[in-house]
Amino acid sequence: MVLFTGLNSATMNKILLIEDDEIMPKVVARILQPPDYQLDHVSNGKEAFEKLEATGYDYALIITDIMMPYANGFEILSKVKSHDREKPIPVIIVSNAGNEDMIMEAFKLGADDFLKKPIIPAELIIRVKRLLMNK
Amino acid sequence: MNGLLETAGKIYENTLFVYGLVLLFTYALLAILSMLAIRKYVKRNNTHQLELLSSSPLAPGITILAPAYNEGLTIVSNVRSLLTLNYPRYEIIIINDGSADDTMEQLIKEFKIVPVDFAYNVRIQTKPVRSIYKSTDPAYSSLVVIDKVNGKSKADAVNAGINIATFNYFVCTDVDCILHKDTLLELIRPVMQEERKRVIAVGATLRIANSSEFDEGVMTRMRAPKQLLPRFQEVEYIRSFVLGKMGWSYINCVPNVSGGLGLFDREVATRCGGYDHSSFGEDMELLTRMCRYAHDNNINYAVRYIPKTLCWTEAPASIKIFSRQRVRWSRGLAQLMAAHFSMFLNPRYGRMGLIVVPFNFFFELLAPLVEFSGIIVYIILAALHLINWPYALLLLLFVYTYAIMITTISILWDQLSFRYYKSWREVASLCLMPFLEFLLYHPLIVINSLRGYYNFLTGKRSTWGNMQRQGFGKKK
Amino acid sequence: MYIQVPEFLEPAWNLFQGAPLAIQLAMIFIVITTVITLLAYVSILRNRFRGYQRAKRLGKLLPLLDNLIVEEVLANQDPLAQTQPDAVQLNLESFYQLPLHKKWARQATTDRIIHFRRNVRGNPGRLLRTLYLQLELDKDNVKQMKSSKWERKVRALTEFIEMDIPIADVTILPLTNSHNRELRAAARHAYIKLSKNEPFKFFDVVTDPLLMWDQVELFRIITTTEDIAIPNFARWVTYSSNRSVVSFCLKLIVHYNQLPAVPAVKQLLDTKDHYLRAEAINCLGKLRVPDIEDKLVYMYSSQPLQCQIEILKAIGRIGGGQHIDFLKQEFLHSTNFDLRKSAAKSIVKNESIANKILQELLDTADPGRLLILKHCMNPLIKY
């Protein structure tokens, strides 16, 4: 099980997943499990902001969709990246949006990674790890 | 003298008889056509296709135009909800039509917009544009705000937006309308699925927002209006959109794409001069002119409707404001008929000239007059004791049951295809409406139509009654 | 005529018999409309009740189903395992506690598996397909394929496409010529996705236009099918007489950055159809074909507006630098606003090469043109 080792299990990584589809959270919850990860899930932009405020932006990583009610992924991205922190929280965009404009825009706003749906779960794990390693 | 009167009476009676028969027959036909149209829609479409389009790089760009006049109460949440629509390629143009309240300040504060040097081509003349704003936050890069001098009409505001629109299709809506998140996907689909014709406009079903629940511009619970007047309007909307417009759409004879929500071909709309700011029914007026333009330029066009509800609008809840709205609409209709009467039964304009315009003339424009004259004749005859009461009552009962049937069928079509509302009780409350409509709601419409015609004939100046809004911010 | 009527209807019957035709008709229609209205009520109630039941059933089934699928497909995925995901024998026992003997439950399971496959691919994606096959859900779909209703056939084809289940060519090919447009389109999509021999064959034969909608579906199928052999689309650009096929191939050429197709696209510059010509120019610009600029500038003056705009854009995209003066000329002297704006955009796009000219224009242009330049240079403005 090469993929699942290599992280210091003493530090639980808190991850926030923002996604309005009902399947994706179940998938991500299954592949990013304790003790290495603690996953919180919210299903729209409003809940996302509420959650971030309530926890004081205390997340090691954010995974977000783009098209969602209340606030889209770009707004969340922009707010997270401009939040006053020593080092901004890394953000992975997971979206089915396929046109180049959107991908460019996401990176322009500071996204750290972009995965297009359908995702390869093993790939998501590797990318999550890589971003957490840089922390 | 007596003979002459009798002949006149006979002619009147027979004309009315034929008129009534044609009207009833048309409604029956519309009921069937709308069923065919809705079945076709349901069969060929599924939600997966929408997902596919929302992720496709081939999705055509769309511009959303939303004029705002004194909407400080709701502007932020409504722009926010426009920003979260499901669509891969679109821009939003908010036109602040010289609001006297803090609409502009709210926008500036919330979306960090600043004035920019914006070059555009004035294809349609409007009241001067003061400034064009863009956001400094890249998250709102699809938002454009126009600040212009008040033009005293929605038409003028939308025209200013059309001038700077980037994409080939624009969706026209009101800032106070709540849109479904798949609106753009749904509206562009008929354009992309059309085989030979050029689709110049697409409309969708509108509904009443009054009792539904909204949270920051997002619909959280759809509910049938609780108050009587809005509920009458909900039923009227269902009948007019699900049964009327869908039926007409099946034979490509849509008379109007509602101002609350519609997608238009920008080139055709621009070439025929955009919205007419002097019109009282600018939406229908524009569509008529676009169809006319298409005919004159040999464009094989189509106007389509979809049965799905994509837009909720706040309906007037007081009789005073409701009357003002209807007076304006009927005045707009009269204006339109006068301006485009040359299309009446003119074979050069195809179905438009042979079906749409005559139908609107006889059964929309003349209907209130016919009804009114009928009532007067009835009263006179009653005074002269010339009425056979059992027969008269039977005829009345027939019309009554027929009207109930048509309305109930339209509710049925709506329910069969989408099963809106949470409980059957709400549907039952709607089904009750046609029983009362005849006595309570219909007379209101007739009276206000006549007032509208009167205003049209006398050229009375009317002020733009701005609706009192409660705002959809958060209703408990 | 004598008809036995119940007593309470006696007065109505008498009235009916004595009435003139119009009144008789009215009376008949009163009965008919009342009956139809009542039927409508019954239909509404029945429909609501069924919907309620369906929602309740699914509300119970789906959470169970989701858990089972997640556990079966995502939990035990070992990328180093030797068995191919297609050959894994899944543990189906827990699935049999679901009411899978019922058709609605099987359909719901299929829909859910498809929904999962839109979210995950790779190994788990293939395991989902294995699950679908081992639960024998494909059998229902084979049955659906045989239905006489076109919309069910379309649904069956879509399901096969989603699940990547091969169908015999003999089954699909007749459908690709169906009279029903939707069915025809679905069959073509299935053929491209699932046919093992020559997926793009139908490009050769299709005569009716590919709608924009079909193109969206085709584009996704072609670009997401993993083991499809991408041909050189130049073949259809050159030989197809169907303009929608040519237009679609241009988009694919851009997507795959097919430089070998460039000569075929160049030939399209001489086509009479100016919509197609504009698309060809757009394609060449996006491919950044360097040696085409001269030709484009040469043909510019004889072109209709949309081709001229595309030429200006293409020169901006290619950015060879030899024709900045041409852009400047157009920007300064064109009478058309869109041409001026496109020219300005292309100049700004090549700022690194054209900074001298840009500065000169900024210093000397009249207010209208200056505004255009500022517009194009403002990073806040997207279009």
PDB file of N, CA, C and O in Angstrom, chain B residues 364-414:
ATOM      1  N   GLU B 364     -57.522  38.249 -28.160  1.00  0.00           N
ATOM      2  CA  GLU B 364     -56.882  38.956 -27.054  1.00  0.00           C
ATOM      3  C   GLU B 364     -57.380  40.396 -27.001  1.00  0.00           C
ATOM      4  O   GLU B 364     -57.857  40.865 -25.992  1.00  0.00           O
ATOM      5  N   LEU B 365     -57.287  41.070 -28.144  1.00  0.00           N
ATOM      6  CA  LEU B 365     -57.673  42.484 -28.171  1.00  0.00           C
ATOM      7  C   LEU B 365     -59.190  42.665 -28.082  1.00  0.00           C
ATOM      8  O   LEU B 365     -59.695  43.431 -27.274  1.00  0.00           O
ATOM      9  N   LEU B 366     -59.919  41.926 -28.922  1.00  0.00           N
ATOM     10  CA  LEU B 366     -61.363  42.148 -28.968  1.00  0.00           C
ATOM     11  C   LEU B 366     -62.138  41.463 -27.847  1.00  0.00           C
ATOM     12  O   LEU B 366     -63.250  41.849 -27.525  1.00  0.00           O
ATOM     13  N   ALA B 367     -61.532  40.426 -27.270  1.00  0.00           N
ATOM     14  CA  ALA B 367     -62.279  39.625 -26.290  1.00  0.00           C
ATOM     15  C   ALA B 367     -62.941  40.454 -25.190  1.00  0.00           C
ATOM     16  O   ALA B 367     -64.142  40.283 -24.937  1.00  0.00           O
ATOM     17  N   PRO B 368     -62.195  41.362 -24.548  1.00  0.00           N
ATOM     18  CA  PRO B 368     -62.862  42.141 -23.490  1.00  0.00           C
ATOM     19  C   PRO B 368     -64.018  42.975 -24.028  1.00  0.00           C
ATOM     20  O   PRO B 368     -65.058  43.098 -23.365  1.00  0.00           O
ATOM     21  N   LEU B 369     -63.856  43.511 -25.255  1.00  0.00           N
ATOM     22  CA  LEU B 369     -64.939  44.324 -25.835  1.00  0.00           C
ATOM     23  C   LEU B 369     -66.163  43.464 -26.111  1.00  0.00           C
ATOM     24  O   LEU B 369     -67.290  43.840 -25.795  1.00  0.00           O
ATOM     25  N   VAL B 370     -65.904  42.294 -26.685  1.00  0.00           N
ATOM     26  CA  VAL B 370     -67.009  41.395 -26.996  1.00  0.00           C
ATOM     27  C   VAL B 370     -67.744  41.010 -25.719  1.00  0.00           C
ATOM     28  O   VAL B 370     -68.971  41.066 -25.638  1.00  0.00           O
ATOM     29  N   GLU B 371     -66.944  40.650 -24.714  1.00  0.00           N
ATOM     30  CA  GLU B 371     -67.559  40.232 -23.459  1.00  0.00           C
ATOM     31  C   GLU B 371     -68.405  41.348 -22.853  1.00  0.00           C
ATOM     32  O   GLU B 371     -69.528  41.143 -22.424  1.00  0.00           O
ATOM     33  N   PHE B 372     -67.823  42.529 -22.881  1.00  0.00           N
ATOM     34  CA  PHE B 372     -68.501  43.672 -22.304  1.00  0.00           C
ATOM     35  C   PHE B 372     -69.808  43.958 -23.042  1.00  0.00           C
ATOM     36  O   PHE B 372     -70.862  44.133 -22.428  1.00  0.00           O
ATOM     37  N   SER B 373     -69.727  43.938 -24.368  1.00  0.00           N
ATOM     38  CA  SER B 373     -70.949  44.198 -25.149  1.00  0.00           C
ATOM     39  C   SER B 373     -71.976  43.113 -24.865  1.00  0.00           C
ATOM     40  O   SER B 373     -73.175  43.381 -24.772  1.00  0.00           O
ATOM     41  N   GLY B 374     -71.486  41.882 -24.726  1.00  0.00           N
ATOM     42  CA  GLY B 374     -72.399  40.778 -24.437  1.00  0.00           C
ATOM     43  C   GLY B 374     -73.178  41.011 -23.161  1.00  0.00           C
ATOM     44  O   GLY B 374     -74.389  40.818 -23.114  1.00  0.00           O
ATOM     45  N   ILE B 375     -72.441  41.462 -22.156  1.00  0.00           N
ATOM     46  CA  ILE B 375     -73.109  41.692 -20.870  1.00  0.00           C
ATOM     47  C   ILE B 375     -74.173  42.778 -20.998  1.00  0.00           C
ATOM     48  O   ILE B 375     -75.301  42.649 -20.502  1.00  0.00           O
ATOM     49  N   ILE B 376     -73.840  43.833 -21.741  1.00  0.00           N
ATOM     50  CA  ILE B 376     -74.802  44.931 -21.909  1.00  0.00           C
ATOM     51  C   ILE B 376     -76.053  44.448 -22.633  1.00  0.00           C
ATOM     52  O   ILE B 376     -77.194  44.687 -22.195  1.00  0.00           O
ATOM     53  N   VAL B 377     -75.829  43.712 -23.729  1.00  0.00           N
ATOM     54  CA  VAL B 377     -76.970  43.184 -24.470  1.00  0.00           C
ATOM     55  C   VAL B 377     -77.830  42.316 -23.568  1.00  0.00           C
ATOM     56  O   VAL B 377     -79.061  42.383 -23.573  1.00  0.00           O
ATOM     57  N   TYR B 378     -77.151  41.498 -22.765  1.00  0.00           N
ATOM     58  CA  TYR B 378     -77.838  40.619 -21.840  1.00  0.00           C
ATOM     59  C   TYR B 378     -78.739  41.401 -20.899  1.00  0.00           C
ATOM     60  O   TYR B 378     -79.897  41.066 -20.683  1.00  0.00           O
ATOM     61  N   ILE B 379     -78.172  42.479 -20.375  1.00  0.00           N
ATOM     62  CA  ILE B 379     -78.938  43.272 -19.417  1.00  0.00           C
ATOM     63  C   ILE B 379     -80.160  43.880 -20.089  1.00  0.00           C
ATOM     64  O   ILE B 379     -81.270  43.847 -19.561  1.00  0.00           O
ATOM     65  N   ILE B 380     -79.937  44.388 -21.315  1.00  0.00           N
ATOM     66  CA  ILE B 380     -81.059  44.990 -22.043  1.00  0.00           C
ATOM     67  C   ILE B 380     -82.144  43.961 -22.284  1.00  0.00           C
ATOM     68  O   ILE B 380     -83.331  44.178 -22.006  1.00  0.00           O
ATOM     69  N   LEU B 381     -81.707  42.789 -22.764  1.00  0.00           N
ATOM     70  CA  LEU B 381     -82.680  41.747 -23.060  1.00  0.00           C
ATOM     71  C   LEU B 381     -83.417  41.324 -21.792  1.00  0.00           C
ATOM     72  O   LEU B 381     -84.626  41.075 -21.810  1.00  0.00           O
ATOM     73  N   ALA B 382     -82.672  41.266 -20.714  1.00  0.00           N
ATOM     74  CA  ALA B 382     -83.288  40.869 -19.453  1.00  0.00           C
ATOM     75  C   ALA B 382     -84.337  41.887 -19.040  1.00  0.00           C
ATOM     76  O   ALA B 382     -85.430  41.537 -18.602  1.00  0.00           O
ATOM     77  N   ALA B 383     -83.992  43.156 -19.248  1.00  0.00           N
ATOM     78  CA  ALA B 383     -84.933  44.218 -18.900  1.00  0.00           C
ATOM     79  C   ALA B 383     -86.192  44.124 -19.755  1.00  0.00           C
ATOM     80  O   ALA B 383     -87.288  44.418 -19.297  1.00  0.00           O
ATOM     81  N   LEU B 384     -86.018  43.682 -21.000  1.00  0.00           N
ATOM     82  CA  LEU B 384     -87.173  43.575 -21.896  1.00  0.00           C
ATOM     83  C   LEU B 384     -87.868  42.228 -21.778  1.00  0.00           C
ATOM     84  O   LEU B 384     -88.754  41.911 -22.578  1.00  0.00           O
ATOM     85  N   HIS B 385     -87.435  41.423 -20.813  1.00  0.00           N
ATOM     86  CA  HIS B 385     -87.987  40.076 -20.622  1.00  0.00           C
ATOM     87  C   HIS B 385     -87.893  39.223 -21.870  1.00  0.00           C
ATOM     88  O   HIS B 385     -88.815  38.530 -22.245  1.00  0.00           O
ATOM     89  N   LEU B 386     -86.800  39.325 -22.574  1.00  0.00           N
ATOM     90  CA  LEU B 386     -86.653  38.549 -23.804  1.00  0.00           C
ATOM     91  C   LEU B 386     -85.738  37.343 -23.624  1.00  0.00           C
ATOM     92  O   LEU B 386     -85.306  36.714 -24.569  1.00  0.00           O
ATOM     93  N   ILE B 387     -85.387  37.052 -22.398  1.00  0.00           N
ATOM     94  CA  ILE B 387     -84.427  35.961 -22.188  1.00  0.00           C
ATOM     95  C   ILE B 387     -85.126  34.694 -21.766  1.00  0.00           C
ATOM     96  O   ILE B 387     -86.004  34.703 -20.914  1.00  0.00           O
ATOM     97  N   ASN B 388     -84.724  33.599 -22.424  1.00  0.00           N
ATOM     98  CA  ASN B 388     -85.171  32.294 -21.992  1.00  0.00           C
ATOM     99  C   ASN B 388     -84.205  31.831 -20.903  1.00  0.00           C
ATOM    100  O   ASN B 388     -83.114  31.333 -21.179  1.00  0.00           O
ATOM    101  N   TRP B 389     -84.567  32.017 -19.662  1.00  0.00           N
ATOM    102  CA  TRP B 389     -83.613  31.819 -18.559  1.00  0.00           C
ATOM    103  C   TRP B 389     -82.994  30.430 -18.483  1.00  0.00           C
ATOM    104  O   TRP B 389     -81.778  30.310 -18.366  1.00  0.00           O
ATOM    105  N   PRO B 390     -83.799  29.374 -18.595  1.00  0.00           N
ATOM    106  CA  PRO B 390     -83.148  28.050 -18.506  1.00  0.00           C
ATOM    107  C   PRO B 390     -82.058  27.870 -19.564  1.00  0.00           C
ATOM    108  O   PRO B 390     -80.969  27.408 -19.267  1.00  0.00           O
ATOM    109  N   TYR B 391     -82.375  28.298 -20.805  1.00  0.00           N
ATOM    110  CA  TYR B 391     -81.387  28.134 -21.878  1.00  0.00           C
ATOM    111  C   TYR B 391     -80.150  29.001 -21.620  1.00  0.00           C
ATOM    112  O   TYR B 391     -79.020  28.580 -21.800  1.00  0.00           O
ATOM    113  N   ALA B 392     -80.398  30.223 -21.215  1.00  0.00           N
ATOM    114  CA  ALA B 392     -79.279  31.141 -20.978  1.00  0.00           C
ATOM    115  C   ALA B 392     -78.371  30.609 -19.876  1.00  0.00           C
ATOM    116  O   ALA B 392     -77.150  30.601 -19.999  1.00  0.00           O
ATOM    117  N   LEU B 393     -78.995  30.098 -18.830  1.00  0.00           N
ATOM    118  CA  LEU B 393     -78.201  29.578 -17.729  1.00  0.00           C
ATOM    119  C   LEU B 393     -77.424  28.333 -18.153  1.00  0.00           C
ATOM    120  O   LEU B 393     -76.286  28.117 -17.747  1.00  0.00           O
ATOM    121  N   LEU B 394     -78.052  27.533 -18.996  1.00  0.00           N
ATOM    122  CA  LEU B 394     -77.355  26.336 -19.487  1.00  0.00           C
ATOM    123  C   LEU B 394     -76.112  26.722 -20.286  1.00  0.00           C
ATOM    124  O   LEU B 394     -75.041  26.128 -20.130  1.00  0.00           O
ATOM    125  N   LEU B 395     -76.283  27.705 -21.143  1.00  0.00           N
ATOM    126  CA  LEU B 395     -75.130  28.156 -21.946  1.00  0.00           C
ATOM    127  C   LEU B 395     -74.025  28.685 -21.045  1.00  0.00           C
ATOM    128  O   LEU B 395     -72.848  28.380 -21.228  1.00  0.00           O
ATOM    129  N   LEU B 396     -74.458  29.421 -20.041  1.00  0.00           N
ATOM    130  CA  LEU B 396     -73.487  29.983 -19.118  1.00  0.00           C
ATOM    131  C   LEU B 396     -72.756  28.863 -18.369  1.00  0.00           C
ATOM    132  O   LEU B 396     -71.527  28.862 -18.232  1.00  0.00           O
ATOM    133  N   LEU B 397     -73.527  27.871 -17.955  1.00  0.00           N
ATOM    134  CA  LEU B 397     -72.948  26.734 -17.244  1.00  0.00           C
ATOM    135  C   LEU B 397     -71.931  26.013 -18.139  1.00  0.00           C
ATOM    136  O   LEU B 397     -70.867  25.585 -17.701  1.00  0.00           O
ATOM    137  N   PHE B 398     -72.293  25.911 -19.404  1.00  0.00           N
ATOM    138  CA  PHE B 398     -71.387  25.253 -20.343  1.00  0.00           C
ATOM    139  C   PHE B 398     -70.061  25.991 -20.414  1.00  0.00           C
ATOM    140  O   PHE B 398     -68.989  25.395 -20.282  1.00  0.00           O
ATOM    141  N   VAL B 399     -70.114  27.309 -20.588  1.00  0.00           N
ATOM    142  CA  VAL B 399     -68.887  28.100 -20.679  1.00  0.00           C
ATOM    143  C   VAL B 399     -68.088  27.966 -19.389  1.00  0.00           C
ATOM    144  O   VAL B 399     -66.862  27.810 -19.394  1.00  0.00           O
ATOM    145  N   TYR B 400     -68.815  27.981 -18.278  1.00  0.00           N
ATOM    146  CA  TYR B 400     -68.182  27.885 -16.972  1.00  0.00           C
ATOM    147  C   TYR B 400     -67.427  26.562 -16.819  1.00  0.00           C
ATOM    148  O   TYR B 400     -66.246  26.525 -16.470  1.00  0.00           O
ATOM    149  N   THR B 401     -68.109  25.463 -17.110  1.00  0.00           N
ATOM    150  CA  THR B 401     -67.444  24.162 -16.956  1.00  0.00           C
ATOM    151  C   THR B 401     -66.297  24.009 -17.956  1.00  0.00           C
ATOM    152  O   THR B 401     -65.270  23.409 -17.643  1.00  0.00           O
ATOM    153  N   TYR B 402     -66.464  24.578 -19.102  1.00  0.00           N
ATOM    154  CA  TYR B 402     -65.410  24.489 -20.112  1.00  0.00           C
ATOM    155  C   TYR B 402     -64.146  25.212 -19.638  1.00  0.00           C
ATOM    156  O   TYR B 402     -63.037  24.696 -19.730  1.00  0.00           O
ATOM    157  N   ALA B 403     -64.349  26.399 -19.092  1.00  0.00           N
ATOM    158  CA  ALA B 403     -63.208  27.180 -18.601  1.00  0.00           C
ATOM    159  C   ALA B 403     -62.500  26.427 -17.485  1.00  0.00           C
ATOM    160  O   ALA B 403     -61.264  26.367 -17.428  1.00  0.00           O
ATOM    161  N   ILE B 404     -63.294  25.806 -16.603  1.00  0.00           N
ATOM    162  CA  ILE B 404     -62.692  25.041 -15.510  1.00  0.00           C
ATOM    163  C   ILE B 404     -61.885  23.876 -16.062  1.00  0.00           C
ATOM    164  O   ILE B 404     -60.763  23.605 -15.643  1.00  0.00           O
ATOM    165  N   MET B 405     -62.453  23.221 -17.083  1.00  0.00           N
ATOM    166  CA  MET B 405     -61.769  22.077 -17.662  1.00  0.00           C
ATOM    167  C   MET B 405     -60.407  22.483 -18.238  1.00  0.00           C
ATOM    168  O   MET B 405     -59.386  21.843 -17.975  1.00  0.00           O
ATOM    169  N   ILE B 406     -60.404  23.568 -19.016  1.00  0.00           N
ATOM    170  CA  ILE B 406     -59.153  23.991 -19.660  1.00  0.00           C
ATOM    171  C   ILE B 406     -58.087  24.311 -18.619  1.00  0.00           C
ATOM    172  O   ILE B 406     -56.950  23.863 -18.701  1.00  0.00           O
ATOM    173  N   THR B 407     -58.487  25.056 -17.581  1.00  0.00           N
ATOM    174  CA  THR B 407     -57.508  25.416 -16.556  1.00  0.00           C
ATOM    175  C   THR B 407     -57.014  24.182 -15.816  1.00  0.00           C
ATOM    176  O   THR B 407     -55.819  24.035 -15.540  1.00  0.00           O
ATOM    177  N   THR B 408     -57.952  23.287 -15.506  1.00  0.00           N
ATOM    178  CA  THR B 408     -57.545  22.079 -14.789  1.00  0.00           C
ATOM    179  C   THR B 408     -56.588  21.246 -15.636  1.00  0.00           C
ATOM    180  O   THR B 408     -55.614  20.685 -15.128  1.00  0.00           O
ATOM    181  N   ILE B 409     -56.853  21.186 -16.922  1.00  0.00           N
ATOM    182  CA  ILE B 409     -55.956  20.424 -17.800  1.00  0.00           C
ATOM    183  C   ILE B 409     -54.562  21.026 -17.790  1.00  0.00           C
ATOM    184  O   ILE B 409     -53.558  20.307 -17.739  1.00  0.00           O
ATOM    185  N   SER B 410     -54.495  22.361 -17.778  1.00  0.00           N
ATOM    186  CA  SER B 410     -53.149  22.948 -17.789  1.00  0.00           C
ATOM    187  C   SER B 410     -52.416  22.649 -16.487  1.00  0.00           C
ATOM    188  O   SER B 410     -51.219  22.401 -16.490  1.00  0.00           O
ATOM    189  N   ILE B 411     -53.156  22.615 -15.374  1.00  0.00           N
ATOM    190  CA  ILE B 411     -52.516  22.229 -14.112  1.00  0.00           C
ATOM    191  C   ILE B 411     -52.067  20.773 -14.196  1.00  0.00           C
ATOM    192  O   ILE B 411     -50.982  20.404 -13.745  1.00  0.00           O
ATOM    193  N   LEU B 412     -52.891  19.955 -14.838  1.00  0.00           N
ATOM    194  CA  LEU B 412     -52.550  18.533 -14.986  1.00  0.00           C
ATOM    195  C   LEU B 412     -51.269  18.360 -15.804  1.00  0.00           C
ATOM    196  O   LEU B 412     -50.352  17.632 -15.417  1.00  0.00           O
ATOM    197  N   TRP B 413     -51.180  19.024 -16.936  1.00  0.00           N
ATOM    198  CA  TRP B 413     -49.976  18.908 -17.790  1.00  0.00           C
ATOM    199  C   TRP B 413     -48.734  19.272 -16.977  1.00  0.00           C
ATOM    200  O   TRP B 413     -47.718  18.607 -17.006  1.00  0.00           O
ATOM    201  N   ASP B 414     -48.885  20.373 -16.237  1.00  0.00           N
ATOM    202  CA  ASP B 414     -47.770  20.857 -15.424  1.00  0.00           C
ATOM    203  C   ASP B 414     -47.369  19.808 -14.387  1.00  0.00           C
ATOM    204  O   ASP B 414     -46.197  19.511 -14.202  1.00  0.00           O
TER     205      ASP B 414
END
